Amino acid sequence: MIQLNYKSGVPICDQIVNGFIRMKALRLVESGEQLPSVRQLAMELGVNPNTIQKAYQILESSGIIYTVKGKGSFFSDDEAADTAVIMSAKKDFRAAVKTATELGLRENELIEIVTEICKKGESDK
Amino acid sequence: MIQLNYKSGVPICDQIVNGFIRMKALRLVESGEQLPSVRQLAMELGVNPNTIQKAYQILESSGIIYTVKGKGSFFSDDEAADTAVIMSAKKDFRAAVKTATELGLRENELIEIVTEICKKGESDK
Amino acid sequence: MIQLNYKSGVPICDQIVNGFIRMKALRLVESGEQLPSVRQLAMELGVNPNTIQKAYQILESSGIIYTVKGKGSFFSDDEAADTAVIMSAKKDFRAAVKTATELGLRENELIEIVTEICKKGESDK
Amino acid sequence: MIQLNYKSGVPICDQIVNGFIRMKALRLVESGEQLPSVRQLAMELGVNPNTIQKAYQILESSGIIYTVKGKGSFFSDDEAADTAVIMSAKKDFRAAVKTATELGLRENELIEIVTEICKKGESDK
DNA sequence: GTGGTCTAGACCACA
DNA sequence: GTGGTCTAGACCACA
């Protein structure tokens, strides 16, 4: 489900959080669907359970998932939360584009980088 | 010259590095121009000289400035410096694209944002 | 693992960097193998952790190792790492050639020395 | 006579010392020939007189030049000194070749680098 | 536990 | 004066 990249420099916890956000945004999961348990996912990914725990807490406080004590964690159907995440990502990306253009990168160079990375992401699947 | 933002979470050293890259990219400095001395800039910005030192060494290893022991640091004048600035900007932008895709933004959405902002930049001129 | 020479005049940090590059080049370490932690190596070598930290960051920016926050540093396994080692060696050798020519050694003298030593290395095998 | 390269990272004083050694080794100057005065060379090179002074002292203590108070500095006809410098340069270069081969560089790569840098030095004249 | 950043301050080489 | 290296030690984020 989630591919960790240890060499990317991105904290593992963030990668897990982003992974679930992406699955939801791309409709790879349905609202109400249950997430793996903290312990199970920790084993699958070979990661400390504390790291998964932290990721779930971040997801819950963002409204992306909700947790029922004793039952598990589930993707929420809170569209507002999903939208907020996407809007935030877009805002960050807009800022990055603005910075890049200010530093002298041109439209075609930016688009080239976008397609290059998106193609690469495709082939990784 | 350089404005530090302590609340941003961006390391001071990185802010200084980015500040000089920006100055170079925007042609606010001339090639060969001397940078403030490590100690002087440290005093001006109210940070430890070691932090400035580290920033200058990063800039030097990127080829954006060069240092003469006992004399000071200077903005590079060869084409390599411009290339270094562009490479740095591209690297940052690649990271931004990766983050955006991780959060579920699709290629066409990213390209849309790029063209939107670039067009706007055009019409501002 | 790494022998420091305080009298050589070579900065400690550089000696550490070169030591790991050497270990990688000589295949004394496996790809993916973990390096000692910053603190541990600092204790072993009797130097300040900051010095080790700097060395590790130089190695990382060269692509020879990669670092996972909270986990540790590891030797890179992709081809990029080997390339980085070669590049580093070439850079050092270029500097040596420059110094030699500055001191009046001529091209044919340098080549003679190169072949002499390489032949000797061959016959040692 | 002497070309300074501020970007090379080599201390100016060393570059001057090496420059005179090279001139002598390549027979561009004769034994007994007078060197420019400290003040004159300082002006020509746009360098602090203290730096020239230091370079001359190093050259004198190596036996490459000798100084007559009130008259000036002259290239000595001490062949032993010249030889010693060359031998030292060769020894350093041998060590560099050995290190390079140990790090995985092959004979043809080393020769390529030697010719590349020597050709470049030629065209700089 | 791991690495990352920063301050404070000493001491060195170089110009 | 300039930059370069290093120690000592605090404090942070991450696993």
XYZ file of C-alpha atoms (C1' of nucleotides) in Angstrom:
530
model
C 0.000 0.000 0.000
C 2.566 2.532 1.119
C 6.064 2.687 -0.298
C 8.683 4.078 2.069
C 11.755 5.731 0.637
C 14.425 5.927 3.300
C 16.834 7.860 1.116
C 14.492 10.700 0.315
C 15.216 12.497 3.554
C 11.491 12.832 4.230
C 10.705 11.671 7.771
C 9.085 8.239 7.793
C 6.104 9.507 9.752
C 5.442 12.186 7.112
C 5.696 9.634 4.331
C 3.044 7.518 6.005
C 0.747 10.469 6.568
C 1.179 11.583 2.949
C 0.653 8.067 1.722
C -2.798 7.794 3.285
C -3.745 11.290 2.169
C -2.775 10.378 -1.379
C -4.772 7.132 -1.278
C -7.817 9.046 -0.207
C -7.299 11.854 -2.723
C -6.863 9.375 -5.573
C -9.967 7.439 -4.446
C -7.926 4.325 -3.908
C -9.842 3.867 -0.662
C -13.454 4.473 0.237
C -14.826 6.502 3.108
C -15.413 4.278 6.102
C -12.801 1.787 5.000
C -10.686 0.512 7.843
C -6.981 1.229 8.095
C -4.581 -1.508 9.141
C -3.929 -1.619 12.848
C -0.928 0.239 14.193
C 0.870 -2.980 15.033
C 0.118 -4.662 11.714
C 1.223 -1.713 9.599
C 4.337 -1.346 11.743
C 5.229 -4.935 10.971
C 4.433 -4.637 7.258
C 6.565 -1.521 6.835
C 9.271 -2.631 9.230
C 8.859 0.510 11.253
C 8.553 1.326 14.929
C 4.887 1.234 16.081
C 5.388 4.619 17.708
C 5.970 6.086 14.260
C 2.687 4.660 12.939
C 0.900 5.809 16.057
C 2.129 9.327 15.496
C 1.104 9.268 11.846
C -2.425 8.123 12.750
C -2.684 10.897 15.320
C -1.739 13.491 12.738
C -4.265 12.045 10.277
C -6.956 12.047 12.929
C -6.303 15.613 14.034
C -6.584 16.639 10.367
C -9.942 14.925 10.074
C -8.775 12.471 7.407
C -9.425 9.452 9.605
C -11.240 8.775 12.829
C -10.540 6.237 15.502
C -12.989 4.117 17.448
C -11.515 2.788 20.636
C -11.225 -0.955 20.548
C -12.332 -1.195 16.917
C -9.683 0.595 14.883
C -9.165 3.553 12.579
C -11.286 4.390 9.543
C -11.201 6.832 6.663
C -13.701 9.563 7.432
C -16.215 10.810 4.918
C -15.407 14.372 5.853
C -15.056 15.944 2.419
C -14.119 19.241 3.998
C -10.988 17.658 5.465
C -10.003 16.148 2.138
C -10.543 19.443 0.399
C -8.532 21.298 3.022
C -5.574 18.991 2.500
C -5.716 19.372 -1.254
C -6.071 23.133 -1.014
C -3.089 23.270 1.297
C -1.015 21.139 -1.066
C -1.969 23.359 -3.986
C -1.102 26.462 -2.033
C 2.327 25.060 -1.188
C 2.880 24.104 -4.807
C 1.848 27.536 -6.034
C 4.403 29.072 -3.681
C 7.065 26.696 -5.017
C 6.249 27.641 -8.610
C 6.434 31.322 -7.762
C 9.805 30.896 -6.058
C 11.144 28.856 -8.977
C 10.119 31.457 -11.546
C 11.646 34.208 -9.444
C 14.916 32.295 -9.447
C 14.913 32.194 -13.222
C 13.217 28.914 -14.163
C 10.940 29.151 -17.209
C 7.533 27.641 -17.794
C 8.773 24.902 -20.115
C 11.502 23.904 -17.662
C 8.971 23.640 -14.841
C 6.585 21.582 -16.926
C 9.434 19.339 -17.968
C 10.263 18.658 -14.320
C 6.604 17.990 -13.490
C 6.167 15.467 -16.305
C 9.525 13.866 -15.561
C 8.627 13.221 -11.937
C 5.040 12.182 -12.639
C 6.145 9.684 -15.280
C 8.701 8.301 -12.870
C 6.037 7.962 -10.178
C 3.822 6.081 -12.673
C 6.496 3.541 -13.481
C 7.231 2.937 -9.808
C 3.746 1.502 -9.295
C 20.036 42.623 2.814
C 18.813 39.362 4.289
C 15.719 39.040 6.424
C 15.650 36.190 8.911
C 12.392 34.629 9.964
C 12.791 32.743 13.198
C 9.223 31.462 13.222
C 9.287 29.822 9.791
C 11.019 26.692 11.003
C 13.495 27.028 8.133
C 17.013 26.712 9.574
C 18.793 30.056 9.827
C 21.685 28.708 7.819
C 19.364 27.738 4.940
C 17.684 31.123 5.015
C 21.054 32.787 4.600
C 22.036 30.453 1.768
C 18.731 31.025 0.000
C 18.990 34.755 0.553
C 22.271 34.981 -1.311
C 21.081 32.639 -4.066
C 18.086 34.889 -4.499
C 20.261 38.016 -4.639
C 22.401 36.406 -7.311
C 19.428 35.155 -9.339
C 17.725 38.546 -9.234
C 20.948 40.298 -10.268
C 20.883 42.353 -7.093
C 24.622 41.749 -6.805
C 27.360 41.965 -9.378
C 29.723 39.141 -10.240
C 32.919 39.435 -8.263
C 31.208 41.530 -5.607
C 32.440 40.827 -2.102
C 30.091 39.386 0.479
C 30.103 40.772 3.995
C 32.684 39.077 6.195
C 31.569 36.164 8.305
C 31.952 38.123 11.509
C 30.274 41.252 10.214
C 27.224 39.465 8.869
C 27.012 37.465 12.082
C 26.837 40.706 14.031
C 24.341 42.302 11.650
C 21.988 39.339 11.763
C 22.597 38.609 15.430
C 23.623 35.015 14.850
C 26.717 33.006 15.655
C 29.645 33.294 13.220
C 29.668 29.501 12.867
C 26.228 29.655 11.298
C 27.360 32.188 8.705
C 30.507 30.156 8.108
C 28.438 27.090 7.347
C 26.212 29.033 4.969
C 29.199 30.440 3.097
C 30.743 26.988 2.769
C 27.521 25.614 1.319
C 27.439 28.485 -1.163
C 31.062 27.847 -2.074
C 30.602 24.117 -2.583
C 27.676 24.973 -4.861
C 29.919 27.225 -6.922
C 27.885 30.347 -6.256
C 30.639 32.120 -4.364
C 34.365 31.568 -3.996
C 36.530 32.293 -1.015
C 40.048 33.624 -0.710
C 41.538 32.883 2.670
C 42.469 36.035 4.475
C 40.652 38.202 1.937
C 37.004 37.285 1.939
C 34.222 35.694 -0.102
C 33.054 36.861 -3.529
C 30.237 36.083 -5.912
C 31.495 33.878 -8.728
C 31.516 35.425 -12.162
C 31.753 32.440 -14.465
C 28.770 30.769 -16.042
C 29.121 27.973 -13.490
C 27.635 30.257 -10.873
C 24.488 30.874 -12.891
C 24.222 27.165 -13.564
C 24.558 26.494 -9.838
C 21.709 28.870 -9.055
C 19.492 27.204 -11.641
C 20.415 23.726 -10.384
C 19.572 24.755 -6.850
C 16.221 26.147 -7.953
C 15.447 23.006 -9.943
C 16.310 20.789 -6.993
C 13.937 22.709 -4.751
C 11.213 22.573 -7.356
C 11.636 18.840 -7.858
C 11.138 18.361 -4.127
C 7.977 20.451 -4.272
C 6.608 18.397 -7.159
C 7.328 15.188 -5.305
C 5.532 16.417 -2.209
C 2.565 17.552 -4.291
C 2.255 14.194 -6.046
C 2.614 12.405 -2.731
C -0.421 14.315 -1.542
C -2.451 13.224 -4.533
C -2.153 16.155 -6.949
C -2.114 14.897 -10.528
C 0.108 15.870 -13.419
C -2.529 17.918 -15.198
C -3.387 19.810 -12.014
C 0.270 20.675 -11.430
C 0.771 21.818 -15.024
C -2.366 23.911 -14.770
C -0.938 25.690 -11.726
C 2.409 26.198 -13.440
C 0.887 27.759 -16.545
C -1.527 29.830 -14.481
C 1.273 31.401 -12.460
C 3.631 31.816 -15.390
C 0.964 33.534 -17.467
C 0.264 35.851 -14.574
C 3.962 36.616 -14.276
C 4.018 37.445 -17.992
C 1.138 39.883 -17.782
C 2.699 41.605 -14.765
C 5.601 42.748 -16.889
C 38.345 1.469 11.592
C 39.665 4.971 11.039
C 43.091 6.118 12.135
C 43.493 9.811 12.898
C 46.825 11.516 12.431
C 46.929 14.742 14.374
C 50.371 15.724 13.107
C 49.602 15.495 9.398
C 47.976 18.912 9.244
C 45.028 17.360 7.434
C 41.839 18.500 9.173
C 40.302 15.782 11.316
C 37.017 16.127 9.498
C 38.708 15.494 6.140
C 40.527 12.481 7.512
C 37.220 10.991 8.580
C 35.614 11.725 5.214
C 38.561 10.218 3.354
C 38.588 7.233 5.666
C 35.022 6.290 4.791
C 35.558 6.971 1.089
C 38.521 4.633 1.231
C 36.531 1.957 3.015
C 33.841 2.197 0.357
C 36.330 2.151 -2.531
C 38.162 -0.850 -1.128
C 34.894 -2.717 -0.566
C 35.649 -3.000 3.122
C 32.024 -2.144 3.760
C 28.853 -3.423 2.189
C 26.261 -1.238 0.539
C 23.491 -0.426 2.963
C 25.764 -1.085 5.927
C 25.191 1.275 8.836
C 27.898 3.673 9.922
C 28.589 4.146 13.616
C 26.403 6.805 15.157
C 27.749 10.319 15.351
C 28.088 10.163 19.108
C 29.629 6.710 19.167
C 32.290 7.476 16.593
C 33.007 10.758 18.351
C 33.706 8.842 21.534
C 35.785 6.184 19.799
C 37.963 8.720 18.019
C 38.016 11.139 20.934
C 36.743 14.062 18.920
C 33.772 16.350 19.228
C 30.440 15.083 17.849
C 30.171 18.226 15.732
C 33.252 17.184 13.797
C 31.755 13.784 12.999
C 28.475 15.422 12.125
C 30.211 17.658 9.595
C 32.058 14.713 8.072
C 28.826 12.720 7.700
C 27.093 15.661 6.065
C 29.923 16.024 3.551
C 29.671 12.314 2.781
C 25.925 12.621 2.371
C 26.105 15.618 0.071
C 28.579 13.631 -2.028
C 26.093 10.788 -2.288
C 28.366 8.271 -0.600
C 26.108 7.747 2.378
C 22.504 8.577 3.143
C 20.966 9.491 6.444
C 17.649 8.633 8.015
C 16.762 10.986 10.833
C 16.341 9.128 14.077
C 17.754 5.913 12.596
C 21.294 6.574 11.472
C 23.564 6.824 8.441
C 24.108 4.117 5.830
C 26.394 3.502 2.879
C 24.530 4.157 -0.362
C 23.946 1.169 -2.578
C 23.138 2.675 -5.922
C 25.694 3.260 -8.638
C 25.666 6.938 -7.728
C 27.748 6.113 -4.669
C 30.486 4.478 -6.695
C 30.450 7.392 -9.088
C 30.792 9.764 -6.159
C 33.851 7.923 -4.880
C 35.464 8.034 -8.318
C 34.627 11.708 -8.725
C 36.162 12.469 -5.372
C 39.323 10.566 -6.262
C 39.560 12.316 -9.617
C 39.145 15.702 -8.000
C 41.989 14.996 -5.590
C 44.184 13.714 -8.392
C 43.490 16.757 -10.538
C 44.643 18.962 -7.678
C 47.825 16.913 -7.373
C 48.537 17.246 -11.092
C 48.007 20.989 -10.913
C 50.415 21.326 -8.011
C 53.006 19.186 -9.782
C 52.828 21.262 -12.967
C 53.004 24.447 -10.930
C 56.266 23.184 -9.540
C 57.677 22.594 -12.996
C 57.055 18.897 -13.586
C 56.304 18.269 -17.249
C 53.628 16.135 -18.860
C 55.995 13.339 -19.883
C 57.516 13.181 -16.394
C 54.064 12.898 -14.830
C 52.959 10.198 -17.246
C 56.182 8.310 -16.591
C 55.443 8.307 -12.871
C 51.868 7.189 -13.483
C 52.862 4.246 -15.674
C 55.707 3.312 -13.334
C 53.412 3.056 -10.345
C 50.570 1.388 -12.218
C 52.865 -1.263 -13.649
C 54.209 -1.902 -10.176
C 50.682 -2.246 -8.870
C 49.945 -4.759 -11.641
C 52.930 -6.941 -10.805
C 52.049 -6.893 -7.114
C 48.856 -8.779 -7.811
C 55.420 36.453 -15.057
C 53.248 34.921 -12.397
C 49.546 34.298 -12.854
C 47.495 34.322 -9.689
C 44.278 32.352 -9.544
C 42.167 33.590 -6.679
C 39.476 30.994 -7.173
C 41.764 27.996 -6.922
C 41.749 28.018 -3.136
C 45.540 27.843 -3.096
C 46.934 30.527 -0.774
C 48.363 33.464 -2.716
C 51.710 33.144 -0.968
C 52.010 29.508 -2.082
C 51.104 30.395 -5.639
C 53.926 32.930 -5.729
C 56.421 30.487 -4.228
C 55.389 27.818 -6.721
C 55.515 30.286 -9.575
C 59.184 31.094 -8.981
C 60.067 27.447 -8.451
C 58.391 26.598 -11.742
C 60.204 29.385 -13.591
C 63.507 28.073 -12.330
C 62.688 24.442 -13.040
C 61.581 25.239 -16.584
C 64.744 27.347 -17.130
C 62.687 30.435 -17.791
C 65.157 32.300 -15.584
C 68.900 32.016 -15.177
C 70.871 31.550 -11.991
C 71.902 34.909 -10.623
C 68.988 36.680 -12.278
C 67.406 39.289 -10.032
C 63.852 38.956 -8.809
C 61.555 41.976 -8.785
C 61.616 43.915 -5.538
C 59.002 43.063 -2.945
C 57.239 46.359 -3.434
C 57.274 46.208 -7.209
C 55.919 42.648 -7.399
C 53.309 43.508 -4.810
C 52.108 46.328 -7.032
C 52.205 44.241 -10.204
C 50.199 41.426 -8.687
C 47.938 43.681 -6.666
C 48.871 41.873 -3.509
C 49.879 42.905 -0.020
C 53.690 43.384 0.266
C 53.669 41.204 3.381
C 52.528 38.301 1.221
C 55.429 38.763 -1.205
C 57.823 39.149 1.691
C 56.664 35.854 3.125
C 56.997 34.109 -0.227
C 60.558 35.371 -0.647
C 61.450 34.162 2.833
C 60.150 30.692 2.050
C 62.095 30.651 -1.234
C 65.229 31.797 0.550
C 64.961 29.251 3.331
C 64.620 26.570 0.641
C 67.785 27.784 -1.054
C 66.009 28.693 -4.312
C 66.902 32.369 -4.021
C 69.266 34.426 -1.907
C 68.949 37.983 -0.711
C 71.617 40.668 -0.502
C 70.674 43.426 1.875
C 70.189 46.671 0.047
C 70.584 45.080 -3.379
C 67.724 42.659 -3.796
C 66.922 38.974 -4.243
C 68.496 36.679 -6.847
C 67.975 33.157 -8.118
C 70.691 31.016 -6.609
C 72.797 28.605 -8.639
C 72.335 25.979 -5.958
C 71.433 22.969 -8.059
C 70.966 20.889 -4.960
C 68.110 23.113 -3.870
C 66.423 22.897 -7.249
C 66.798 19.162 -7.261
C 65.410 18.894 -3.753
C 62.300 20.804 -4.753
C 61.745 18.650 -7.809
C 62.315 15.456 -5.856
C 59.836 16.600 -3.254
C 57.283 17.430 -5.952
C 57.778 14.025 -7.538
C 57.420 12.287 -4.209
C 54.157 14.094 -3.547
C 52.914 13.205 -7.007
C 53.852 9.555 -6.575
C 51.840 9.476 -3.370
C 48.878 11.034 -5.169
C 49.061 8.432 -7.938
C 49.194 5.645 -5.398
C 46.183 7.000 -3.529
C 44.248 7.425 -6.773
C 44.890 3.866 -7.888
C 43.906 2.563 -4.476
C 40.614 4.401 -4.810
C 39.931 2.677 -8.101
C 41.248 4.997 -10.800
C 42.919 3.192 -13.705
C 46.078 4.076 -15.560
C 44.319 5.414 -18.644
C 42.055 7.602 -16.526
C 45.026 9.074 -14.706
C 46.904 9.756 -17.927
C 43.798 11.346 -19.366
C 43.643 13.739 -16.433
C 47.346 14.541 -16.699
C 47.154 15.394 -20.401
C 43.913 17.308 -19.923
C 45.432 19.588 -17.297
C 48.777 19.975 -19.073
C 47.083 20.919 -22.332
C 44.971 23.447 -20.479
C 48.073 24.892 -18.831
C 49.668 25.223 -22.271
C 46.789 27.151 -23.712
C 46.737 29.522 -20.732
C 50.139 30.869 -21.654
C 18.309 5.825 21.024
C 19.271 8.529 16.187
C 20.741 12.891 13.481
C 20.354 18.406 13.018
C 20.973 23.153 14.427
C 22.803 26.537 16.983
C 25.522 29.288 20.453
C 29.908 30.493 22.755
C 34.368 30.795 22.410
C 39.308 29.223 21.471
C 42.969 28.989 18.237
C 44.980 28.625 13.686
C 46.461 30.140 8.811
C 46.540 33.751 5.593
C 46.815 38.853 3.726
C 41.693 42.347 9.175
C 39.937 37.676 6.545
C 38.222 32.638 6.590
C 38.794 27.553 8.764
C 38.673 24.124 12.353
C 37.548 22.472 16.529
C 35.673 21.830 21.332
C 31.866 22.086 24.708
C 27.454 21.874 25.380
C 22.317 23.054 24.795
C 18.087 21.904 22.602
C 15.250 20.140 18.905
C 12.933 16.571 15.725
C 12.442 11.849 14.709
C 12.101 6.515 15.592
